[in-house]
Tab-separated table of C-alpha atoms and ligand atoms in Angstrom:
chain	number	residue	atom	x	y	z
P	10	MET	CA	0.000	0.000	0.000
P	11	ALA	CA	1.187	3.509	-0.721
P	12	PHE	CA	1.904	5.946	2.090
P	13	SER	CA	0.003	9.067	3.058
P	14	LEU	CA	1.164	11.790	5.452
P	15	VAL	CA	-0.826	13.249	8.302
P	16	TYR	CA	0.380	16.521	9.814
P	17	LEU	CA	-0.325	16.787	13.551
P	18	GLU	CA	0.062	20.205	15.199
P	19	ALA	CA	0.302	18.799	18.717
P	20	VAL	CA	0.642	15.191	19.755
P	21	GLU	CA	0.278	14.012	23.301
P	22	VAL	CA	-1.128	10.954	25.008
P	23	PRO	CA	-4.024	10.354	24.834
P	24	LEU	CA	-4.286	11.440	21.207
P	25	SER	CA	-6.911	14.149	20.697
P	26	ALA	CA	-10.097	13.502	18.735
P	27	THR	CA	-8.744	15.890	16.067
P	28	ALA	CA	-5.527	13.871	15.699
P	29	LEU	CA	-7.467	10.608	15.413
P	30	GLU	CA	-9.816	12.045	12.757
P	31	LEU	CA	-6.846	13.325	10.739
P	32	ILE	CA	-5.205	9.896	10.943
P	33	ALA	CA	-8.488	8.315	9.786
P	34	GLY	CA	-8.631	10.776	6.876
P	35	ALA	CA	-5.045	10.022	5.839
P	36	ALA	CA	-5.676	6.264	6.104
P	37	ARG	CA	-8.158	6.625	3.233
P	38	LEU	CA	-5.243	7.546	0.950
P	39	GLY	CA	-2.601	5.101	2.150
P	40	ASP	CA	-0.642	3.777	5.089
P	41	PRO	CA	-0.538	6.863	7.371
P	42	VAL	CA	2.791	8.341	8.440
P	43	ALA	CA	2.524	11.082	11.088
P	44	VAL	CA	4.582	14.262	10.751
P	45	THR	CA	4.921	16.738	13.577
P	46	ASN	CA	7.237	19.661	14.149
P	47	HIS	CA	8.478	18.672	17.586
P	48	ALA	CA	10.210	15.762	19.320
P	49	VAL	CA	7.937	12.945	20.474
P	50	THR	CA	8.186	10.595	23.460
P	51	PRO	CA	8.056	6.784	23.116
P	52	ASP	CA	4.513	6.687	24.548
P	53	VAL	CA	3.360	9.137	21.863
P	54	VAL	CA	4.908	6.894	19.185
P	55	ALA	CA	3.158	3.889	20.764
P	56	ALA	CA	-0.197	5.736	20.854
P	57	LEU	CA	0.218	6.683	17.192
P	58	GLY	CA	0.996	3.042	16.392
P	59	ALA	CA	-2.158	1.934	18.216
P	60	ALA	CA	-4.088	4.373	16.018
P	61	GLY	CA	-2.715	2.727	12.869
P	62	VAL	CA	0.219	5.038	12.117
P	63	SER	CA	3.115	3.154	10.534
P	64	GLY	CA	5.805	5.819	10.786
P	65	VAL	CA	6.513	9.054	12.658
P	66	VAL	CA	8.564	11.880	11.150
P	67	VAL	CA	10.015	14.631	13.343
P	68	PRO	CA	12.700	17.287	12.742
P	69	GLU	CA	16.206	16.297	13.806
P	70	GLY	CA	17.450	18.427	16.676
P	71	GLY	CA	14.059	19.797	17.712
P	72	ASN	CA	12.039	22.655	16.374
P	73	GLU	CA	13.783	25.801	17.549
P	74	ALA	CA	13.875	27.122	14.001
P	75	ALA	CA	10.120	26.584	13.691
P	76	GLN	CA	9.432	29.342	16.244
P	77	GLN	CA	10.994	31.969	13.975
P	78	ASN	CA	9.953	30.897	10.535
P	79	PHE	CA	6.252	31.539	10.043
P	80	LEU	CA	5.531	27.921	9.097
P	81	SER	CA	8.202	27.699	6.399
P	82	PHE	CA	9.953	25.190	8.708
P	83	GLU	CA	6.867	22.928	8.794
P	84	THR	CA	6.438	23.341	5.043
P	85	GLU	CA	10.035	22.264	4.456
P	86	LEU	CA	9.653	19.321	6.872
P	87	LEU	CA	6.556	18.091	5.013
P	88	ALA	CA	8.175	18.579	1.602
P	89	ILE	CA	11.144	16.409	2.688
P	90	ALA	CA	8.831	13.821	4.303
P	91	LEU	CA	6.811	13.655	1.071
P	92	SER	CA	9.869	13.017	-1.026
P	93	GLU	CA	11.291	10.451	1.473
P	94	THR	CA	8.056	8.436	1.698
P	95	GLU	CA	6.729	9.107	-1.829
P	96	ALA	CA	3.356	9.546	-0.133
P	97	SER	CA	0.341	10.138	-2.363
P	98	GLY	CA	-1.042	12.926	-0.218
P	99	VAL	CA	-0.884	14.998	2.956
P	100	VAL	CA	-3.794	15.531	5.330
P	101	LEU	CA	-3.587	18.596	7.588
P	102	PRO	CA	-5.940	20.150	10.147
P	103	ASN	CA	-8.344	22.752	8.781
P	104	SER	CA	-6.905	25.334	11.198
P	105	VAL	CA	-5.364	28.690	10.326
P	106	ASN	CA	-1.878	27.163	10.532
P	107	GLY	CA	-2.946	23.971	8.726
P	108	LYS	CA	-4.298	25.988	5.802
P	109	GLU	CA	-1.220	28.220	5.741
P	110	ILE	CA	1.142	25.235	5.619
P	111	ALA	CA	-1.048	23.595	2.937
P	112	ALA	CA	-0.903	26.744	0.807
P	113	ARG	CA	2.876	27.083	1.202
P	114	LEU	CA	3.419	23.397	0.426
P	115	GLY	CA	1.148	23.583	-2.626
P	116	ALA	CA	3.077	26.578	-3.937
P	117	LYS	CA	6.438	24.926	-3.236
P	118	LEU	CA	5.548	21.635	-4.930
P	119	GLU	CA	3.181	23.070	-7.557
P	120	ALA	CA	0.625	20.643	-6.181
P	121	GLY	CA	-3.146	20.936	-5.836
P	122	VAL	CA	-4.535	22.075	-2.472
P	123	ILE	CA	-8.068	21.455	-1.242
P	124	THR	CA	-9.232	23.116	1.990
P	125	ASP	CA	-12.393	22.714	4.113
P	126	ALA	CA	-12.713	19.025	3.214
P	127	ILE	CA	-15.392	16.940	4.912
P	128	ASP	CA	-14.541	13.611	3.290
P	129	ILE	CA	-11.693	11.927	1.427
P	130	ALA	CA	-12.126	8.884	-0.821
P	131	ALA	CA	-9.464	6.273	-1.536
P	132	ASP	CA	-9.107	7.528	-5.131
P	133	GLY	CA	-8.273	11.036	-3.849
P	134	THR	CA	-11.709	12.538	-4.488
P	135	VAL	CA	-12.329	15.159	-1.800
P	136	THR	CA	-15.779	16.308	-0.691
P	137	LYS	CA	-16.249	19.900	0.450
P	138	SER	CA	-19.174	21.709	1.998
P	139	VAL	CA	-19.427	25.160	0.397
P	140	LEU	CA	-21.509	28.338	0.582
P	141	ALA	CA	-22.280	27.963	4.280
P	142	GLY	CA	-23.273	24.334	3.870
P	143	ALA	CA	-25.820	25.040	1.095
P	144	TYR	CA	-23.940	22.825	-1.411
P	145	THR	CA	-21.603	19.842	-1.359
P	146	THR	CA	-18.927	19.660	-4.056
P	147	GLN	CA	-16.366	17.061	-5.036
P	148	ALA	CA	-12.879	17.941	-6.186
P	149	HIS	CA	-9.803	16.135	-7.434
P	150	VAL	CA	-6.285	17.548	-7.717
P	151	THR	CA	-4.700	17.319	-11.129
P	152	GLU	CA	-1.100	18.222	-10.239
P	153	GLY	CA	1.273	16.745	-7.674
P	154	PRO	CA	0.384	14.986	-4.421
P	155	LEU	CA	-2.988	15.762	-2.866
P	156	ILE	CA	-2.714	18.372	-0.114
P	157	VAL	CA	-5.915	18.571	1.862
P	158	THR	CA	-7.088	20.241	5.073
P	159	LEU	CA	-9.792	18.254	6.830
P	160	LYS	CA	-12.563	19.832	8.925
P	161	GLY	CA	-13.150	18.476	12.433
P	162	ASN	CA	-15.999	16.052	13.134
P	163	SER	CA	-16.239	14.972	9.513
P	164	VAL	CA	-14.406	11.622	9.351
P	165	GLU	CA	-14.968	8.890	11.895
P	166	PHE	CA	-11.944	7.204	13.479
P	167	VAL	CA	-12.160	3.459	14.054
P	168	ALA	CA	-9.247	1.905	15.946
P	169	PRO	CA	-7.464	-0.800	13.930
P	170	ALA	CA	-7.606	-4.383	15.216
P	171	THR	CA	-3.807	-4.601	15.437
P	172	ALA	CA	-1.432	-1.850	16.494
P	173	GLU	CA	1.519	-0.798	14.316
P	174	ASP	CA	5.079	-0.464	15.599
P	175	PRO	CA	5.980	2.822	13.915
P	176	ASP	CA	9.502	3.666	12.784
P	177	LEU	CA	10.703	7.030	14.094
P	178	LEU	CA	12.410	9.038	11.392
P	179	GLU	CA	14.318	12.196	12.346
P	180	ILE	CA	14.774	14.429	9.329
P	181	PRO	CA	17.339	17.239	9.182
P	182	VAL	CA	15.552	20.412	8.103
P	183	GLU	CA	18.053	22.873	6.714
P	184	ASP	CA	18.101	26.041	4.699
P	185	VAL	CA	14.868	27.470	6.020
P	186	LYS	CA	15.459	31.128	5.343
P	187	PRO	CA	12.759	33.264	6.902
P	188	GLY	CA	11.381	36.027	4.724
P	189	ALA	CA	10.352	37.881	7.884
P	190	ARG	CA	11.216	37.932	11.557
P	191	ILE	CA	9.039	38.510	14.642
P	192	VAL	CA	10.464	41.565	16.377
P	193	GLU	CA	7.807	42.107	19.032
P	194	VAL	CA	4.821	40.271	20.481
P	195	ARG	CA	2.181	42.431	22.204
P	196	GLU	CA	-0.721	41.028	24.152
P	197	LYS	CA	-4.089	42.306	22.969
P	198	ALA	CA	-5.767	44.636	25.459
P	199	GLU	CA	-8.851	43.115	27.104
P	200	SER	CA	-12.072	44.812	25.973
P	201	GLY	CA	-13.959	43.738	29.092
P	202	ARG	CA	-16.828	42.595	26.848
P	203	PRO	CA	-18.070	39.015	26.673
P	204	ASP	CA	-16.502	36.570	24.250
P	205	LEU	CA	-18.249	36.872	20.888
P	206	THR	CA	-19.106	33.212	20.346
P	207	ALA	CA	-20.420	32.751	23.905
P	208	ALA	CA	-22.232	36.112	24.294
P	209	ARG	CA	-25.982	36.150	24.946
P	210	ILE	CA	-26.274	39.521	23.202
P	211	VAL	CA	-24.277	40.708	20.180
P	212	VAL	CA	-24.289	44.183	18.635
P	213	SER	CA	-22.842	44.104	15.149
P	214	GLY	CA	-21.858	46.886	12.791
P	215	GLY	CA	-21.433	46.902	9.024
P	216	ARG	CA	-20.372	49.246	6.260
P	217	GLY	CA	-23.150	51.580	7.395
P	218	VAL	CA	-21.139	52.639	10.472
P	219	ASP	CA	-18.825	54.376	8.016
P	220	GLY	CA	-15.634	53.776	9.959
P	221	ASP	CA	-16.920	54.697	13.428
P	222	PHE	CA	-17.695	51.768	15.740
P	223	SER	CA	-18.082	53.955	18.862
P	224	GLN	CA	-21.887	53.944	18.728
P	225	VAL	CA	-21.980	50.170	18.207
P	226	GLU	CA	-19.664	49.793	21.210
P	227	GLU	CA	-21.765	52.207	23.263
P	228	LEU	CA	-24.939	50.162	22.710
P	229	ALA	CA	-23.030	46.914	23.316
P	230	ASP	CA	-21.799	48.240	26.670
P	231	ALA	CA	-25.282	49.399	27.650
P	232	LEU	CA	-26.535	45.859	26.933
P	233	GLY	CA	-23.525	43.986	28.355
P	234	ALA	CA	-23.071	42.609	24.842
P	235	ALA	CA	-20.216	41.517	22.600
P	236	VAL	CA	-19.287	43.612	19.566
P	237	ALA	CA	-19.225	42.041	16.095
P	238	ALA	CA	-18.906	43.169	12.498
P	239	SER	CA	-19.600	42.309	8.888
P	240	ARG	CA	-16.743	41.470	6.565
P	241	ALA	CA	-17.116	44.824	4.808
P	242	ALA	CA	-16.298	46.585	8.097
P	243	VAL	CA	-13.412	44.206	8.827
P	244	ASP	CA	-11.968	44.500	5.311
P	245	ALA	CA	-12.101	48.285	5.610
P	246	GLY	CA	-9.838	47.945	8.676
P	247	TRP	CA	-12.380	49.519	11.056
P	248	ILE	CA	-12.326	46.567	13.462
P	249	GLY	CA	-10.378	43.328	14.021
P	250	HIS	CA	-10.928	40.182	11.980
P	251	ASP	CA	-11.570	38.223	15.179
P	252	LEU	CA	-14.921	39.998	15.442
P	253	GLN	CA	-16.162	39.120	11.924
P	254	VAL	CA	-19.397	37.141	11.807
P	255	GLY	CA	-20.333	35.031	8.818
P	256	GLN	CA	-19.204	32.335	6.451
P	257	THR	CA	-15.542	33.274	6.708
P	258	GLY	CA	-15.828	34.592	10.243
P	259	LYS	CA	-17.415	33.346	13.446
P	260	THR	CA	-20.778	31.659	13.800
P	261	VAL	CA	-22.898	33.066	16.624
P	262	SER	CA	-26.296	32.139	17.945
P	263	PRO	CA	-27.108	34.617	20.737
P	264	GLN	CA	-30.453	35.399	22.338
P	265	LEU	CA	-30.326	38.840	20.691
P	266	TYR	CA	-28.370	39.968	17.601
P	267	VAL	CA	-28.498	43.651	16.703
P	268	ALA	CA	-27.350	44.295	13.109
P	269	ALA	CA	-26.599	47.962	12.474
P	270	GLY	CA	-25.787	49.126	8.955
P	271	ILE	CA	-25.552	45.552	7.673
P	272	SER	CA	-27.352	44.625	4.446
P	273	GLY	CA	-27.815	40.913	5.232
P	274	ALA	CA	-25.710	39.223	2.534
P	275	ILE	CA	-26.002	35.414	2.505
P	276	GLN	CA	-22.416	35.091	3.761
P	277	HIS	CA	-23.187	37.279	6.784
P	278	LYS	CA	-26.481	35.522	7.489
P	279	ALA	CA	-24.632	32.173	7.491
P	280	GLY	CA	-22.983	33.238	10.736
P	281	MET	CA	-25.938	34.722	12.643
P	282	GLN	CA	-29.304	33.654	11.274
P	283	THR	CA	-29.891	31.145	14.079
P	284	SER	CA	-29.905	34.003	16.619
P	285	LYS	CA	-33.082	33.880	18.718
P	286	VAL	CA	-34.140	37.498	18.131
P	287	ILE	CA	-32.683	39.635	15.338
P	288	VAL	CA	-33.011	43.421	15.416
P	289	ALA	CA	-31.949	45.260	12.251
P	290	ILE	CA	-31.205	48.963	11.966
P	291	ASN	CA	-30.866	50.113	8.380
P	292	ASP	CA	-31.738	53.287	6.479
P	293	ASP	CA	-32.837	51.330	3.394
P	294	PRO	CA	-36.321	49.851	3.891
P	295	ASP	CA	-35.648	47.338	1.087
P	296	SER	CA	-32.479	45.957	2.686
P	297	PRO	CA	-32.531	42.117	2.735
P	298	ILE	CA	-31.610	42.094	6.449
P	299	PHE	CA	-35.257	42.971	7.187
P	300	GLU	CA	-36.335	39.618	5.678
P	301	ILE	CA	-34.844	37.785	8.671
P	302	ALA	CA	-35.305	40.488	11.311
P	303	ASP	CA	-37.789	40.040	14.144
P	304	LEU	CA	-37.709	43.806	14.691
P	305	GLY	CA	-36.711	46.217	11.956
P	306	ILE	CA	-35.877	49.877	12.509
P	307	VAL	CA	-35.661	51.965	9.333
P	308	GLY	CA	-33.403	54.856	10.163
P	309	ASP	CA	-29.920	56.298	10.391
P	310	LEU	CA	-27.890	54.230	12.861
P	311	LYS	CA	-26.160	57.406	13.989
P	312	ASN	CA	-29.487	58.512	15.472
P	313	VAL	CA	-30.916	55.130	16.469
P	314	LEU	CA	-27.911	53.610	18.294
P	315	PRO	CA	-27.231	56.511	20.726
P	316	GLN	CA	-30.965	56.817	21.497
P	317	ALA	CA	-31.210	53.098	22.246
P	318	ALA	CA	-28.088	53.235	24.452
P	319	ALA	CA	-29.385	56.304	26.334
P	320	ALA	CA	-32.803	54.673	26.898
P	321	LEU	CA	-31.139	51.526	28.257
P	322	ARG	CA	-28.889	53.520	30.571
P	323	GLU	CA	-31.912	55.416	31.934
P	324	ARG	CA	-33.550	52.118	32.841
P	325	SER	CA	-30.575	50.684	34.672
K	404	LIG	C1	-16.565	33.868	-0.187
K	404	LIG	C2	-17.145	35.027	0.577
K	404	LIG	C3	-17.173	34.955	1.952
K	404	LIG	C4	-17.724	36.007	2.682
K	404	LIG	N1	-17.752	35.919	4.052
K	404	LIG	C5	-18.374	36.903	4.751
K	404	LIG	C6	-18.499	36.812	6.171
K	404	LIG	O1	-18.001	35.897	6.818
K	404	LIG	N2	-19.155	37.801	6.810
K	404	LIG	C7	-19.716	38.873	6.163
K	404	LIG	O2	-20.312	39.747	6.814
K	404	LIG	N3	-19.600	38.978	4.818
K	404	LIG	C8	-18.937	38.034	4.111
K	404	LIG	N4	-18.796	38.183	2.771
K	404	LIG	C9	-19.159	39.479	2.151
K	404	LIG	C10	-20.643	39.642	1.903
K	404	LIG	O3	-20.968	39.133	0.622
K	404	LIG	C11	-21.032	41.138	1.940
K	404	LIG	O4	-20.248	41.830	1.006
K	404	LIG	C12	-20.859	41.779	3.304
K	404	LIG	O5	-21.501	41.008	4.298
K	404	LIG	C13	-21.468	43.175	3.269
K	404	LIG	O6	-21.255	43.809	4.481
K	404	LIG	P1	-22.249	44.953	4.952
K	404	LIG	O7	-23.625	44.400	5.075
K	404	LIG	O8	-21.647	45.577	6.150
K	404	LIG	O9	-22.116	46.012	3.769
K	404	LIG	P2	-23.156	46.425	2.669
K	404	LIG	O10	-23.682	45.261	1.941
K	404	LIG	O11	-22.530	47.522	1.884
K	404	LIG	O12	-24.367	47.031	3.493
K	404	LIG	C14	-24.298	48.199	4.249
K	404	LIG	C15	-25.707	48.484	4.721
K	404	LIG	O13	-25.695	49.603	5.582
K	404	LIG	C16	-26.815	50.390	5.312
K	404	LIG	N5	-26.471	51.740	5.771
K	404	LIG	C17	-25.580	52.625	5.219
K	404	LIG	N6	-25.495	53.742	5.963
K	404	LIG	C18	-26.354	53.571	6.998
K	404	LIG	C19	-26.727	54.375	8.100
K	404	LIG	N7	-26.150	55.583	8.323
K	404	LIG	N8	-27.652	53.920	8.945
K	404	LIG	C20	-28.221	52.700	8.770
K	404	LIG	N9	-27.923	51.894	7.746
K	404	LIG	C21	-26.989	52.327	6.871
K	404	LIG	C22	-27.047	50.267	3.822
K	404	LIG	O14	-28.398	50.527	3.500
K	404	LIG	C23	-26.680	48.804	3.588
K	404	LIG	O15	-27.810	47.958	3.698
K	404	LIG	C24	-18.248	37.145	2.020
K	404	LIG	C25	-18.224	37.190	0.631
K	404	LIG	C26	-17.683	36.142	-0.073
K	404	LIG	C27	-17.683	36.221	-1.579
């Protein structure tokens, strides 16, 4: 049987559900060989063997270089592991880092990359859920080994009847020349507001805020709510990406979602339409956001938001 690689970001005993699902995904393509960017203990190797992994690849001499190299170290490690094992594909987690490594590896090897996979078939056909789950598509790479990032909870892991006794291969990773260097790490200041995905109330602003989130924040603070945003507001640089709601942002389902100056594009709705009560504030009465709103206020958010915040403060 041909080999496949599975990239594991962290491996410890017991193996996480994510690691086991990734191993199961890789096993569809071949005999799985685990690759990780740090040294592993014998009990980790044994646990990987029990999960059906036939080989474990780690960097020789540890991963000190990995800390400085913005994932080019991991990319290089996987590229060498691919050439050593002649694996038919690499399965990575569908995380930010997993996708970044997949993209770098694809560019380096001129190989096809498929992200957001929910299934992998033995012939390399990959199933993806797209447009906020509205469609399922199947894709096949046409160049190089298959590089795929697999979403969590999509492939079931079944423990093999017999454990493997994996070989541990330490690969020297050289010549990783960083194109950039981290010069300072600053902790983000706490906003004091609830975490967006756990908040019971969310006040969200879109392009309609026109660069000024202060009134959105004022209403959020009067309600004890989290602040969120549409992608238009995030792309304009008015607020951080971590607060984006929607298909390519966070999915929220609070008791109350206030959408101010947001038109209600399908990609935004994908992240908030299961909210219990939706209040929309928009100056265009024909805006699609009103189709899903429980309460619609047609008006300029610059008038509506401060009035709502003042009324709430009077009550408290
Ligand atoms: C692959 C893909 C993924 C995407 N992922 C996301 C995602 O995760 N999240 C997301 O949000 N979008 C996403 N988008 C973008 C999405 O299609 C929309 O472009 C975006 O949601 C629009 O943001 P908006 O509603 O803030 O802006 P607009 O659509 O421009 O709407 C602004 C609204 O504000 C109203 N308005 C203007 N001024 C005022 C005022 N003073 N008072 C009251 N109302 C006012 C306008 O009437 C309008 O309805 C994605 C798009 C693609 C193609």
